[in-house]
């Protein structure tokens, strides 16, 4: 098959022309760096995304804390992952990097806080 994949590894965003089949990528063209091949292979055979959202905080000086997965998860699992995260609540204080949910959906990815939320009293 022939496809065009926009590589987002660097700011150039090359439109990489790709010849591929079920066995892998046979050829790529129009890439300006060597990083494109790994990115294209990932997008074609195992697309992954980082989940970013927010979770309510009880007794915090902010009502929400921003969270994300610490590693990308399979793209096909994004909706199910969001369903898991939707029911979460945490109590203040929350520190950057705190694990809010470990090993989401058995992916090995943890949902971690990306900011601090102090308790109201602090």
Tab-separated table of C-alpha atoms in Angstrom:
chain	number	residue	atom	x	y	z
A	1	UNK	CA	0.000	0.000	0.000
A	2	UNK	CA	1.028	3.570	-0.528
A	3	UNK	CA	0.173	6.138	2.152
A	4	UNK	CA	1.190	9.597	3.231
A	5	UNK	CA	1.840	10.105	6.933
A	6	UNK	CA	2.603	13.517	8.407
A	7	UNK	CA	5.529	12.960	10.750
A	8	UNK	CA	5.287	15.065	13.918
A	9	UNK	CA	8.567	14.056	15.561
A	10	UNK	CA	10.154	17.416	14.787
A	11	UNK	CA	8.789	20.860	13.859
A	12	UNK	CA	9.298	20.290	10.101
A	13	UNK	CA	6.226	17.972	9.898
A	14	UNK	CA	7.296	16.131	6.759
A	15	UNK	CA	4.626	14.539	4.578
A	16	UNK	CA	6.282	11.142	4.378
A	17	UNK	CA	5.314	8.985	1.415
A	18	UNK	CA	5.237	5.392	2.583
A	19	UNK	CA	5.145	2.072	0.755
A	20	UNK	CA	4.125	-0.646	3.221
A	21	UNK	CA	2.444	-4.024	3.595
A	22	UNK	CA	1.528	-6.372	6.452
A	23	UNK	CA	5.196	-7.280	6.913
A	24	UNK	CA	6.279	-3.680	7.521
A	25	UNK	CA	7.449	-0.506	5.842
A	26	UNK	CA	9.231	-1.180	2.568
A	27	UNK	CA	10.215	2.376	1.666
A	28	UNK	CA	9.760	5.964	2.817
A	29	UNK	CA	10.340	9.153	0.840
A	30	UNK	CA	10.185	12.890	1.465
A	31	UNK	CA	11.477	12.671	5.046
A	32	UNK	CA	14.119	15.190	6.049
A	33	UNK	CA	15.440	13.249	9.045
A	34	UNK	CA	16.062	9.650	10.069
A	35	UNK	CA	13.464	9.770	12.872
A	36	UNK	CA	10.563	9.516	10.441
A	37	UNK	CA	10.847	5.770	9.841
A	38	UNK	CA	10.220	4.822	13.489
A	39	UNK	CA	7.337	7.306	13.737
A	40	UNK	CA	5.687	6.046	10.510
A	41	UNK	CA	6.012	2.404	11.621
A	42	UNK	CA	4.362	3.252	14.919
A	43	UNK	CA	1.504	5.133	13.276
A	44	UNK	CA	0.818	2.354	10.802
A	45	UNK	CA	1.132	-0.707	13.053
A	46	UNK	CA	0.734	0.418	16.687
A	47	UNK	CA	-0.624	3.963	16.989
A	48	UNK	CA	-0.398	5.324	20.533
A	49	UNK	CA	-1.468	8.540	22.197
A	50	UNK	CA	-0.944	10.288	25.520
A	51	UNK	CA	-4.222	10.865	27.367
A	52	UNK	CA	-4.577	14.334	28.906
A	53	UNK	CA	-7.549	15.465	30.968
A	54	UNK	CA	-8.428	16.679	34.454
A	55	UNK	CA	-9.763	15.134	37.647
A	56	UNK	CA	-11.857	16.797	40.388
A	57	UNK	CA	-10.046	17.624	43.643
A	58	UNK	CA	-11.782	17.578	47.025
A	59	UNK	CA	-10.765	20.258	49.547
A	60	UNK	CA	-8.183	21.809	47.229
A	61	UNK	CA	-7.352	25.398	46.398
A	62	UNK	CA	-8.192	24.456	42.795
A	63	UNK	CA	-11.273	22.435	41.817
A	64	UNK	CA	-9.410	20.291	39.264
A	65	UNK	CA	-5.965	18.839	38.743
A	66	UNK	CA	-4.588	18.250	35.248
A	67	UNK	CA	-3.461	14.682	34.571
A	68	UNK	CA	-1.905	12.672	31.764
A	69	UNK	CA	-0.629	9.196	31.078
A	70	UNK	CA	3.093	8.935	31.722
A	71	UNK	CA	3.538	6.924	28.517
A	72	UNK	CA	1.319	6.720	25.429
A	73	UNK	CA	-1.350	4.012	25.317
A	74	UNK	CA	-2.834	2.226	22.283
A	75	UNK	CA	-5.071	4.609	20.353
A	76	UNK	CA	-7.896	2.043	20.283
A	77	UNK	CA	-8.083	2.225	24.102
A	78	UNK	CA	-8.522	6.014	24.419
A	79	UNK	CA	-12.302	6.022	24.957
A	80	UNK	CA	-12.146	3.176	27.483
A	81	UNK	CA	-9.297	4.921	29.311
A	82	UNK	CA	-11.314	8.137	29.506
A	83	UNK	CA	-14.246	6.132	30.912
A	84	UNK	CA	-11.917	4.848	33.672
A	85	UNK	CA	-10.599	8.331	34.456
A	86	UNK	CA	-14.037	9.992	34.424
A	87	UNK	CA	-15.079	8.480	37.760
A	88	UNK	CA	-11.922	9.488	39.625
A	89	UNK	CA	-11.732	12.067	42.427
A	90	UNK	CA	-8.686	12.927	44.498
A	91	UNK	CA	-8.199	14.730	47.778
A	92	UNK	CA	-5.810	17.623	48.230
A	93	UNK	CA	-2.924	18.015	48.535
A	94	UNK	CA	-1.792	16.725	45.137
A	95	UNK	CA	1.832	16.937	44.015
A	96	UNK	CA	3.139	16.985	40.460
A	97	UNK	CA	3.910	13.405	39.465
A	98	UNK	CA	1.539	11.798	41.984
A	99	UNK	CA	0.079	8.608	40.519
A	100	UNK	CA	-3.683	9.119	40.336
A	101	UNK	CA	-4.380	5.747	38.690
A	102	UNK	CA	-1.734	3.031	38.283
A	103	UNK	CA	-1.482	0.781	35.220
A	104	UNK	CA	-4.605	2.008	33.461
A	105	UNK	CA	-6.315	-0.844	31.590
A	106	UNK	CA	-3.249	-3.037	32.062
A	107	UNK	CA	-1.229	-0.899	29.632
A	108	UNK	CA	1.611	-0.182	32.042
A	109	UNK	CA	0.786	3.526	31.829
A	110	UNK	CA	0.067	5.484	34.982
A	111	UNK	CA	-2.230	8.507	35.121
A	112	UNK	CA	-0.173	11.180	36.879
A	113	UNK	CA	-0.823	14.705	38.111
A	114	UNK	CA	0.821	17.439	36.059
A	115	UNK	CA	0.440	20.252	38.593
A	116	UNK	CA	0.202	20.814	42.317
A	117	UNK	CA	-3.029	21.488	44.152
A	118	UNK	CA	-2.672	22.552	47.776
A	119	UNK	CA	-5.255	21.845	50.438
A	120	UNK	CA	-7.577	24.808	51.121
A	121	UNK	CA	-6.048	25.300	54.578
A	122	UNK	CA	-2.445	25.578	53.312
